PDB file of C-alpha atoms in Angstrom:
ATOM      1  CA  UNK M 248      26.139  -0.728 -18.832  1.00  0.00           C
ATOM      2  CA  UNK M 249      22.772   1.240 -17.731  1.00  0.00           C
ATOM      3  CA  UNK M 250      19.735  -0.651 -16.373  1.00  0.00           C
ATOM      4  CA  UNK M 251      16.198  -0.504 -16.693  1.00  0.00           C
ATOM      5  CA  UNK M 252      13.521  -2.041 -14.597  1.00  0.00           C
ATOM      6  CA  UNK M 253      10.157  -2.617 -17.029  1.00  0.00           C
ATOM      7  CA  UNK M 254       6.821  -2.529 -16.212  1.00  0.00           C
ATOM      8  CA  UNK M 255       3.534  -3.342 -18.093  1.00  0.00           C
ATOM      9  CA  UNK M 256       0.766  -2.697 -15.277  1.00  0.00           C
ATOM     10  CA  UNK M 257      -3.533  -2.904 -16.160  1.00  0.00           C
ATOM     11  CA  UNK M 258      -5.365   0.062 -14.741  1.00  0.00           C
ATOM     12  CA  UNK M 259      -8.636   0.820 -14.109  1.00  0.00           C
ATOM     13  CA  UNK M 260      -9.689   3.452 -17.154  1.00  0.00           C
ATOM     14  CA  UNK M 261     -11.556   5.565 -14.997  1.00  0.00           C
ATOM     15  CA  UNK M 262      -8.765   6.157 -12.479  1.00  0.00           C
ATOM     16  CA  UNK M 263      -6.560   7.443 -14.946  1.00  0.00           C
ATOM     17  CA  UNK M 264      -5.533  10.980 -13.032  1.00  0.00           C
ATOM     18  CA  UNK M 265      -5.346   8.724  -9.578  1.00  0.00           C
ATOM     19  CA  UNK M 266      -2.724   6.925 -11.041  1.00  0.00           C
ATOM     20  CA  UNK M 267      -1.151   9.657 -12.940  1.00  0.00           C
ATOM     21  CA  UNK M 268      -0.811  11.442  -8.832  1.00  0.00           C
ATOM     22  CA  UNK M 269       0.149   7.918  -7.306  1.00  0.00           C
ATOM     23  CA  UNK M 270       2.644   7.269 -10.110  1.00  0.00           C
ATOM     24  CA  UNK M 271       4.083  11.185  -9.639  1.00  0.00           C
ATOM     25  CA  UNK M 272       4.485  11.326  -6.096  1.00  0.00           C
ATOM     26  CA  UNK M 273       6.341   6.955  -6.181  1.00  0.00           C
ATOM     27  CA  UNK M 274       8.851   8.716  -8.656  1.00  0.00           C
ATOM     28  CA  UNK M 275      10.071  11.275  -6.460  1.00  0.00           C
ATOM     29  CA  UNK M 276      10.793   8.995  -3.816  1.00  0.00           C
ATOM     30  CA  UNK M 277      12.193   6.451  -6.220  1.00  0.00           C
ATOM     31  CA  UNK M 278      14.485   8.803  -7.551  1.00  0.00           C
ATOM     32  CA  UNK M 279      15.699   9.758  -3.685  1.00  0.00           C
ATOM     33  CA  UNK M 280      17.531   5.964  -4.276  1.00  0.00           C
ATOM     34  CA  UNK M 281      19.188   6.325  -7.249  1.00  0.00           C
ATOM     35  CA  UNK M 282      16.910   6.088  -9.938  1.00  0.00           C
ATOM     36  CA  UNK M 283      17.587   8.477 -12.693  1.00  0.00           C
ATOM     37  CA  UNK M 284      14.384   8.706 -14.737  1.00  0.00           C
ATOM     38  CA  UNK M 285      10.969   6.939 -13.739  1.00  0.00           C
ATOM     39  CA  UNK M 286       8.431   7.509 -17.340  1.00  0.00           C
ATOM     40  CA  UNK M 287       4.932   6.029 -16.688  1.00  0.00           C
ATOM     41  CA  UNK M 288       2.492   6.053 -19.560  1.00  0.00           C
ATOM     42  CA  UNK M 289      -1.178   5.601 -20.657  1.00  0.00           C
ATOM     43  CA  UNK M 290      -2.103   3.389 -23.739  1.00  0.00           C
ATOM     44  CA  UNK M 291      -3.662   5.027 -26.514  1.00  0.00           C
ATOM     45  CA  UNK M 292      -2.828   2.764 -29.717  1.00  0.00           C
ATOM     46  CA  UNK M 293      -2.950  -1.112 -28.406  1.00  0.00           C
ATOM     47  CA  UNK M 294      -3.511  -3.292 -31.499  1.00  0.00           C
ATOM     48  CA  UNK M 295      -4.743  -6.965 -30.567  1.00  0.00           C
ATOM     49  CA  UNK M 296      -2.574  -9.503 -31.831  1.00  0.00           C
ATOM     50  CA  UNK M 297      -3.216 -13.769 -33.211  1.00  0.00           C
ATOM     51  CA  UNK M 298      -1.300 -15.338 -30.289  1.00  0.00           C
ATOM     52  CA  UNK M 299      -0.275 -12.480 -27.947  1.00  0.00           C
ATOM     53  CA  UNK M 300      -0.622  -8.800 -26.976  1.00  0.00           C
ATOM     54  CA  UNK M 301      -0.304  -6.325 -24.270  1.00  0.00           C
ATOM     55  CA  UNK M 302      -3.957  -6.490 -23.250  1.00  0.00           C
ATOM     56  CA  UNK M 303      -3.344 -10.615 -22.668  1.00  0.00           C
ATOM     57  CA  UNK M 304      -0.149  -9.765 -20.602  1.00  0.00           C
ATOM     58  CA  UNK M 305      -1.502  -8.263 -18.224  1.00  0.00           C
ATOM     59  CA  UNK M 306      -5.041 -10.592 -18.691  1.00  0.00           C
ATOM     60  CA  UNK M 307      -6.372  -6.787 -19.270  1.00  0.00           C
ATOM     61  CA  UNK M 308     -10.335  -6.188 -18.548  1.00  0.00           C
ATOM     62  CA  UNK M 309     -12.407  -4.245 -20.657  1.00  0.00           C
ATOM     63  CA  UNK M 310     -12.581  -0.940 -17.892  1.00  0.00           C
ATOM     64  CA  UNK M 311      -9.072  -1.433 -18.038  1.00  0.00           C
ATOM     65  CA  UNK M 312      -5.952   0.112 -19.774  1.00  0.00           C
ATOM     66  CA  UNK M 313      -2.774  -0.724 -19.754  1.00  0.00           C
ATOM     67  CA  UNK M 314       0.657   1.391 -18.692  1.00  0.00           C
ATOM     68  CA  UNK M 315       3.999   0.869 -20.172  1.00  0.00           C
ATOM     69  CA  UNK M 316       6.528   2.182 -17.814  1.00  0.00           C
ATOM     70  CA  UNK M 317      10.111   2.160 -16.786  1.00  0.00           C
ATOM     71  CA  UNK M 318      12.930   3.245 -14.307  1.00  0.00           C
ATOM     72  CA  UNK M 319      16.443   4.048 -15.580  1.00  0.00           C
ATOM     73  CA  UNK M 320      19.669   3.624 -13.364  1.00  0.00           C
ATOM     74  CA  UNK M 321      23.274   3.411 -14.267  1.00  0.00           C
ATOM     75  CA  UNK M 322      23.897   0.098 -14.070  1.00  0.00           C
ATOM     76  CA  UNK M 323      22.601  -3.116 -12.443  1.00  0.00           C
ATOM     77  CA  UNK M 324      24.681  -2.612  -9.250  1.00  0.00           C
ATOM     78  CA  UNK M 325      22.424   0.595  -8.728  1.00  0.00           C
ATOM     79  CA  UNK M 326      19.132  -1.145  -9.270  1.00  0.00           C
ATOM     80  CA  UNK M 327      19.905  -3.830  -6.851  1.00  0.00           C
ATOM     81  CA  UNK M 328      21.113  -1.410  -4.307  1.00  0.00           C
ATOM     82  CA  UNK M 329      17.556   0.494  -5.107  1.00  0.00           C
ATOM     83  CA  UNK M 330      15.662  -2.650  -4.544  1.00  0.00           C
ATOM     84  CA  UNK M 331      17.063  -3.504  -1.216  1.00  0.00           C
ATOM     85  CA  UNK M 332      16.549   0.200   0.207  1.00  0.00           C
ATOM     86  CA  UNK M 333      13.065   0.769  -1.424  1.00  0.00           C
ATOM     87  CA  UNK M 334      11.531  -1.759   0.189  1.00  0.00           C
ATOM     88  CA  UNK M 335      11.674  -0.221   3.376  1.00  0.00           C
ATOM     89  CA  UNK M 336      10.879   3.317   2.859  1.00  0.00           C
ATOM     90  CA  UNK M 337       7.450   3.752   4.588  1.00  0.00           C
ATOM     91  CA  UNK M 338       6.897   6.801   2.611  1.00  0.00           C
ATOM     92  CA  UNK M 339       5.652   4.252  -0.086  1.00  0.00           C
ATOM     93  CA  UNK M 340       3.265   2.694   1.934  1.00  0.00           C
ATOM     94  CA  UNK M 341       2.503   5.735   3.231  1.00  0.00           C
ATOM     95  CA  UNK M 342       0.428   6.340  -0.365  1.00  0.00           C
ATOM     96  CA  UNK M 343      -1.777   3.548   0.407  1.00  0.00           C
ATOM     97  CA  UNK M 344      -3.375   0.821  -1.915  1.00  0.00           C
ATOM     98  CA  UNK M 345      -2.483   1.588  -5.999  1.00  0.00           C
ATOM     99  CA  UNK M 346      -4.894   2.340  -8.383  1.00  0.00           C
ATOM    100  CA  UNK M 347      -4.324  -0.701  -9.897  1.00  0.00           C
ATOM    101  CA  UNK M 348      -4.257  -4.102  -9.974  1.00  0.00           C
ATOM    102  CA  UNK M 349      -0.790  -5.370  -7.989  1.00  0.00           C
ATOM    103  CA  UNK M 350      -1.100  -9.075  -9.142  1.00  0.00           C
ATOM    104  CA  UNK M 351      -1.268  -8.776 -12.860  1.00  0.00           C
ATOM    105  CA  UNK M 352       1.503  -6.317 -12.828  1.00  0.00           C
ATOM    106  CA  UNK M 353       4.641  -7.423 -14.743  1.00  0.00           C
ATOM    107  CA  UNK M 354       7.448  -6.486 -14.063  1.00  0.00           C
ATOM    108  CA  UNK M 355      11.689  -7.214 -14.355  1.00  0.00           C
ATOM    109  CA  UNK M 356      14.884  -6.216 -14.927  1.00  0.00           C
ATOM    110  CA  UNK M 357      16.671  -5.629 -18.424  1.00  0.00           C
ATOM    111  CA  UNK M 358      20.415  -4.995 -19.314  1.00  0.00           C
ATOM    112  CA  UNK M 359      20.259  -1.616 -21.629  1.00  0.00           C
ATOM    113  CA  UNK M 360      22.051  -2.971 -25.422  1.00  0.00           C
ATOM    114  CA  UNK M 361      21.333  -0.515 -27.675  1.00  0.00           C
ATOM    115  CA  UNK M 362      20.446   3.387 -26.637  1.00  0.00           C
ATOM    116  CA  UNK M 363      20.458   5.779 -29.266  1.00  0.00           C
ATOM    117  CA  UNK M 364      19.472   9.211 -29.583  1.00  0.00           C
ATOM    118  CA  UNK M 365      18.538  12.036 -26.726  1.00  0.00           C
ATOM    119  CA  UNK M 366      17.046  15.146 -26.783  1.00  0.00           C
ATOM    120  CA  UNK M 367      13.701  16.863 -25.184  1.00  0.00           C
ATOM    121  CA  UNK M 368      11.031  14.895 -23.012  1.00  0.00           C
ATOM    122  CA  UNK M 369       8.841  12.686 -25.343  1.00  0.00           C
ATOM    123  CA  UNK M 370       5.022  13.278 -25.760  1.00  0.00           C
ATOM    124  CA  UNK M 371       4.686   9.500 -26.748  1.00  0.00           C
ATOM    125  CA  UNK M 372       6.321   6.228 -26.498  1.00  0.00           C
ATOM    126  CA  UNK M 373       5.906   3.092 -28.695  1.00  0.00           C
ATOM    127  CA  UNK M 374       6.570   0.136 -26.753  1.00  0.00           C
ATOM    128  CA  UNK M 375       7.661  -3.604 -27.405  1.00  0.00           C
ATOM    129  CA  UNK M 376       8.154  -6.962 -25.896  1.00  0.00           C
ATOM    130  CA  UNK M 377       9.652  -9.559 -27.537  1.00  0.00           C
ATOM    131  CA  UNK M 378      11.197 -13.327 -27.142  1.00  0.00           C
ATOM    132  CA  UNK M 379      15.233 -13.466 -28.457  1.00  0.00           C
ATOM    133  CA  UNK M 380      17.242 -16.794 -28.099  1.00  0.00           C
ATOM    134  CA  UNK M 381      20.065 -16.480 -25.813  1.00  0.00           C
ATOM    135  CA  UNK M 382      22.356 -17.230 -28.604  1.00  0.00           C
ATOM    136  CA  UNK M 383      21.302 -14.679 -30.675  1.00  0.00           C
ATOM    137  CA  UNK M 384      22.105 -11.452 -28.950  1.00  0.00           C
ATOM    138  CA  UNK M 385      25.003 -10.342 -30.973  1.00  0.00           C
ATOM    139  CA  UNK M 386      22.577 -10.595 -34.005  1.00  0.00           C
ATOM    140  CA  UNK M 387      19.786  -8.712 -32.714  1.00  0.00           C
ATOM    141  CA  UNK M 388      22.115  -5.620 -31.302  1.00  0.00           C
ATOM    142  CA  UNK M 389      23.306  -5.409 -34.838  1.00  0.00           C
ATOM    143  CA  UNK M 390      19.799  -5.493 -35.979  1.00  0.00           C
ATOM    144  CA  UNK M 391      19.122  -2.668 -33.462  1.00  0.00           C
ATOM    145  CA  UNK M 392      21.934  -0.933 -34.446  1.00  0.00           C
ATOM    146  CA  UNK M 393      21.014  -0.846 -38.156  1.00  0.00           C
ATOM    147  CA  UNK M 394      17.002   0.244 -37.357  1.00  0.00           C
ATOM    148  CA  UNK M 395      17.727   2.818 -35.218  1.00  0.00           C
ATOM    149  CA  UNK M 396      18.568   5.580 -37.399  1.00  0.00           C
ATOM    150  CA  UNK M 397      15.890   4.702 -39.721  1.00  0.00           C
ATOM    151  CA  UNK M 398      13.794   6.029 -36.540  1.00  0.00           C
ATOM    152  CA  UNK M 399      15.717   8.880 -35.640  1.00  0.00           C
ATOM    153  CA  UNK M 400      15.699  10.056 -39.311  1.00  0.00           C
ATOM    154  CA  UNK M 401      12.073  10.272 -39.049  1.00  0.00           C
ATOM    155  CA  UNK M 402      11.287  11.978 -35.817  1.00  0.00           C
ATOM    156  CA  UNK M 403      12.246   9.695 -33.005  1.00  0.00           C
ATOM    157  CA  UNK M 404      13.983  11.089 -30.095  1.00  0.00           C
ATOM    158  CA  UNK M 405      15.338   7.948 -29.031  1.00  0.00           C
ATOM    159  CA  UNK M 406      15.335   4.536 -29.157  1.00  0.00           C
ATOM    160  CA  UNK M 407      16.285   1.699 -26.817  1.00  0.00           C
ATOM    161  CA  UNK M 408      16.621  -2.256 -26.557  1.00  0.00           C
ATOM    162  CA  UNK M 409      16.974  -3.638 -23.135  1.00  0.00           C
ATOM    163  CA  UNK M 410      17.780  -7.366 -22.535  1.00  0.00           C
ATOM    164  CA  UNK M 411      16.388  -9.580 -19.840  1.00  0.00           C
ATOM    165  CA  UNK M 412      18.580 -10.701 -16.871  1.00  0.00           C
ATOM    166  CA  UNK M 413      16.070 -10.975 -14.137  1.00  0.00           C
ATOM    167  CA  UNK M 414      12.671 -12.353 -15.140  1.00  0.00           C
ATOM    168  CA  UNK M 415      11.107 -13.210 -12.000  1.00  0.00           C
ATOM    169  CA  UNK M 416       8.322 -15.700 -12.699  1.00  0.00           C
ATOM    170  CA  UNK M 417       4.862 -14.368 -11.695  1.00  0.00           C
ATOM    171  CA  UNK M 418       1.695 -16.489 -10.431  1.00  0.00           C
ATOM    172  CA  UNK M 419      -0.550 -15.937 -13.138  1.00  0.00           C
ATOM    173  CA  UNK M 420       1.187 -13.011 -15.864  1.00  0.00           C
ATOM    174  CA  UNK M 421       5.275 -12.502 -16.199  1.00  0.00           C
ATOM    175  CA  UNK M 422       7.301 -11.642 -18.990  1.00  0.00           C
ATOM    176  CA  UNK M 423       7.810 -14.627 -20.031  1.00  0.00           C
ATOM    177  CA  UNK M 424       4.256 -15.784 -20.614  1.00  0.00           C
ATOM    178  CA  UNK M 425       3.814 -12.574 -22.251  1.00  0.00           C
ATOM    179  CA  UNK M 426       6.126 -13.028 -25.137  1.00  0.00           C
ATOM    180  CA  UNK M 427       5.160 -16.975 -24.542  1.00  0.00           C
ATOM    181  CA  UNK M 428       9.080 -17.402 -24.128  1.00  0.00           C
ATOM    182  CA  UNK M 429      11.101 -20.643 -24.530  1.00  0.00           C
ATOM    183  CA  UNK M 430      13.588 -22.447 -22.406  1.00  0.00           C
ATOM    184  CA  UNK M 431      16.206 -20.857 -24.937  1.00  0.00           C
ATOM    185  CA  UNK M 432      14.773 -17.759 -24.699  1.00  0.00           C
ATOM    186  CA  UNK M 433      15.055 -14.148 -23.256  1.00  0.00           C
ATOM    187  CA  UNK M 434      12.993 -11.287 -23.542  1.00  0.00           C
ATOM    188  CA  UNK M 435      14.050  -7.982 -24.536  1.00  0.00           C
ATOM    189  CA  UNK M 436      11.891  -4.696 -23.702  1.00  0.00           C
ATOM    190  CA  UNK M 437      12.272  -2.025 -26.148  1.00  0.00           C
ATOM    191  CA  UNK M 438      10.623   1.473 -26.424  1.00  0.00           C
ATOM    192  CA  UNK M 439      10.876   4.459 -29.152  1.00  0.00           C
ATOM    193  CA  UNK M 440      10.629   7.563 -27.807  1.00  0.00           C
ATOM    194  CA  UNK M 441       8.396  10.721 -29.882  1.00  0.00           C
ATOM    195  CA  UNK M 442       7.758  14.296 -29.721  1.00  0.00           C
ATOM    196  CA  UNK M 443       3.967  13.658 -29.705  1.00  0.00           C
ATOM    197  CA  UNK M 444       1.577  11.368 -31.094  1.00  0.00           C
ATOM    198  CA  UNK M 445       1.013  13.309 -34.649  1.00  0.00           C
ATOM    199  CA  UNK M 446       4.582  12.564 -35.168  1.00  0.00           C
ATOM    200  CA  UNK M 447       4.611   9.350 -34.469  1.00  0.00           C
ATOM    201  CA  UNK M 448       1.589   8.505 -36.589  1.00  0.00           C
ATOM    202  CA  UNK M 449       3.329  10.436 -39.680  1.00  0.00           C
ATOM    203  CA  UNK M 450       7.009   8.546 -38.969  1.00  0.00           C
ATOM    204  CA  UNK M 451       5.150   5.397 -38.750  1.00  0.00           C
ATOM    205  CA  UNK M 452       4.602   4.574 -42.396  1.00  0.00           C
ATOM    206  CA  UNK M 453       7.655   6.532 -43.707  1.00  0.00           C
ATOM    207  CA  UNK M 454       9.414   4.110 -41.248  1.00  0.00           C
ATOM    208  CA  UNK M 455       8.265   0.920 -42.460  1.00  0.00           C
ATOM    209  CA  UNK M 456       8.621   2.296 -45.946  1.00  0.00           C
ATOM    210  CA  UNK M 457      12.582   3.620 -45.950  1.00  0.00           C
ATOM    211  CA  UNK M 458      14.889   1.186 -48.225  1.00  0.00           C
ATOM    212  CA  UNK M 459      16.653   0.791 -45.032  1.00  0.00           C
ATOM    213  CA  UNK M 460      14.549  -1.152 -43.330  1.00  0.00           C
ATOM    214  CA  UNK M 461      14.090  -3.845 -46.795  1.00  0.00           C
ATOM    215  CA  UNK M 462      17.817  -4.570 -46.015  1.00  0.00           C
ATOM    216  CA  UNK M 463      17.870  -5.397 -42.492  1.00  0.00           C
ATOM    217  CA  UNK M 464      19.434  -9.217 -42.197  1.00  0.00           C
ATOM    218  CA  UNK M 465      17.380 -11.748 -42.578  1.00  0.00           C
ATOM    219  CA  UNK M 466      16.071 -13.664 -41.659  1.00  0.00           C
ATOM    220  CA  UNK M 467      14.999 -11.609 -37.921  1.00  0.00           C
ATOM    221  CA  UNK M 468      16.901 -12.857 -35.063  1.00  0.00           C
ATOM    222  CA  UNK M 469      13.475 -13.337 -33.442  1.00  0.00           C
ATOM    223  CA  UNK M 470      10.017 -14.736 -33.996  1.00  0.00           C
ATOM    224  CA  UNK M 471       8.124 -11.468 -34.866  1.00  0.00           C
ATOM    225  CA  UNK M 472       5.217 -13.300 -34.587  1.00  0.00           C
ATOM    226  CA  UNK M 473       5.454 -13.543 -30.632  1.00  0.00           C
ATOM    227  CA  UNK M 474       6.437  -9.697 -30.245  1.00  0.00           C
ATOM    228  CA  UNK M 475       4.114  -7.584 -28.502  1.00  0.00           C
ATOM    229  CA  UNK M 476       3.651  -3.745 -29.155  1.00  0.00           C
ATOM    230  CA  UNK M 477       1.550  -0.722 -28.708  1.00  0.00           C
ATOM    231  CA  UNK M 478       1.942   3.291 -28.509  1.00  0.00           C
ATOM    232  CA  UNK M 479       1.547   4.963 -25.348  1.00  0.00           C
ATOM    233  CA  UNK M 480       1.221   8.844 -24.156  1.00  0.00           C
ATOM    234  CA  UNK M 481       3.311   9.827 -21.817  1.00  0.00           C
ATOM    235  CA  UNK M 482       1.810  10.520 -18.179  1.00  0.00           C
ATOM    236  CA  UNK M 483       4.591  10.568 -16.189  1.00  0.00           C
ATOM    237  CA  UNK M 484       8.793  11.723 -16.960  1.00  0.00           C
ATOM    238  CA  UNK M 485      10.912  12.371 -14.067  1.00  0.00           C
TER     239      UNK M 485
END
């Protein structure tokens, strides 16, 4: 089963080419052990939500914007393995300070479920976090399942679901908080890859309009009322 590692990380606005460099050269070196894709992005389309959002993950400020980003191995073996060797490449510490703000990073580790689609690079990425009782998996893959070619009918070049196994608990922001997760609770990270933003924008309504989607179960194998979301351009896709 592939692996991803997820990160939502606040960055200054006006350093956005700094960390587009930082984030390009960390990718190639990332990549050297075992990594086989490293996407960073740039949010464009971050709605505010009741009780959570992306821009209260990360406790965002308002010079601030936040990245959605990921790595891609083959399975969880090779992400540990990566995690015990990257640490002590100096070539990363080599690139000095980030452009952004270390602590109110979040980051973890997520078992891939559902991965649908392929195809050429994506322009743009919309990108979720949400809370899923552990008992509930089966029931949400099958939702998955069922949603995903609604969103490759209409432009999508892919679309993944990616279930927490290693959640490390963070001083101030984790993933947890963000999705204000339960005891009972896991948190999936999700992301629908698009050509470009125009797409996107047109799919969008055509998406939440298809038949299809009216006959998903119900009810949703999660509280859609703690799920947080926004669309992202791509910066980085190694």
């Amino acid at each position: 089963m592939s692996y991803v590692d997820g990160f939502i990380t606040p960055v200054a606005t006006a350093a956005r080419e700094r960390f587009a460099e930082h984030a390009r050269v960390a990718a190639a070196i990332v990549r050297e052990h075992g990594a086989h894709r490293v996407v960073d992005t740039w949010g464009e389309d971050v709605p505010a939500g009741e009780r959570n959002d992306i821009a209260g993950a990360v406790r965002l400020g308002n010079d601030e914007t936040p990245s959605f980003g990921w790595i891609e191995f083959a399975d969880r073996a090779a992400r540990d393995a990566f995690g015990e060797a990257i640490v002590t490449d100096e070539r990363l510490a080599a690139l000095g300070l980030p452009p952004f703000d270390v602590s109110r990073m979040i980051l973890g580790g997520f078992e891939v479920i559902v991965d649908t689609g392929r195809g050429a690079a994506p322009g743009f990425v919309d990108g979720y976090v949400l809370p899923v009782p552990l008992t509930r998996r089966a029931d949400y893959v099958a939702l998955a399942e069922a949603a995903s070619p609604v969103f490759l009918d209409h432009g999508a070049l892919r679309h993944v679901e990616a279930w927490g196994d290693d959640l490390p608990a963070g001083e101030t922001v984790d993933f947890r908080r963000a999705a204000l997760a339960q005891e009972d609770e896991t948190v999936v990270f999700s992301w629908v890859e698009w050509p470009d933003r125009a797409t996107r924008d047109r799919a969008t309504p055509l998406v939440m309009a298809d038949e299809r989607m009216a006959n998903l179960p119900t009810p949703l194998p999660f509280d859609s009322k703690r799920m947080i979301y926004g669309g992202f351009a791509i910066l980085n896709d190694k």
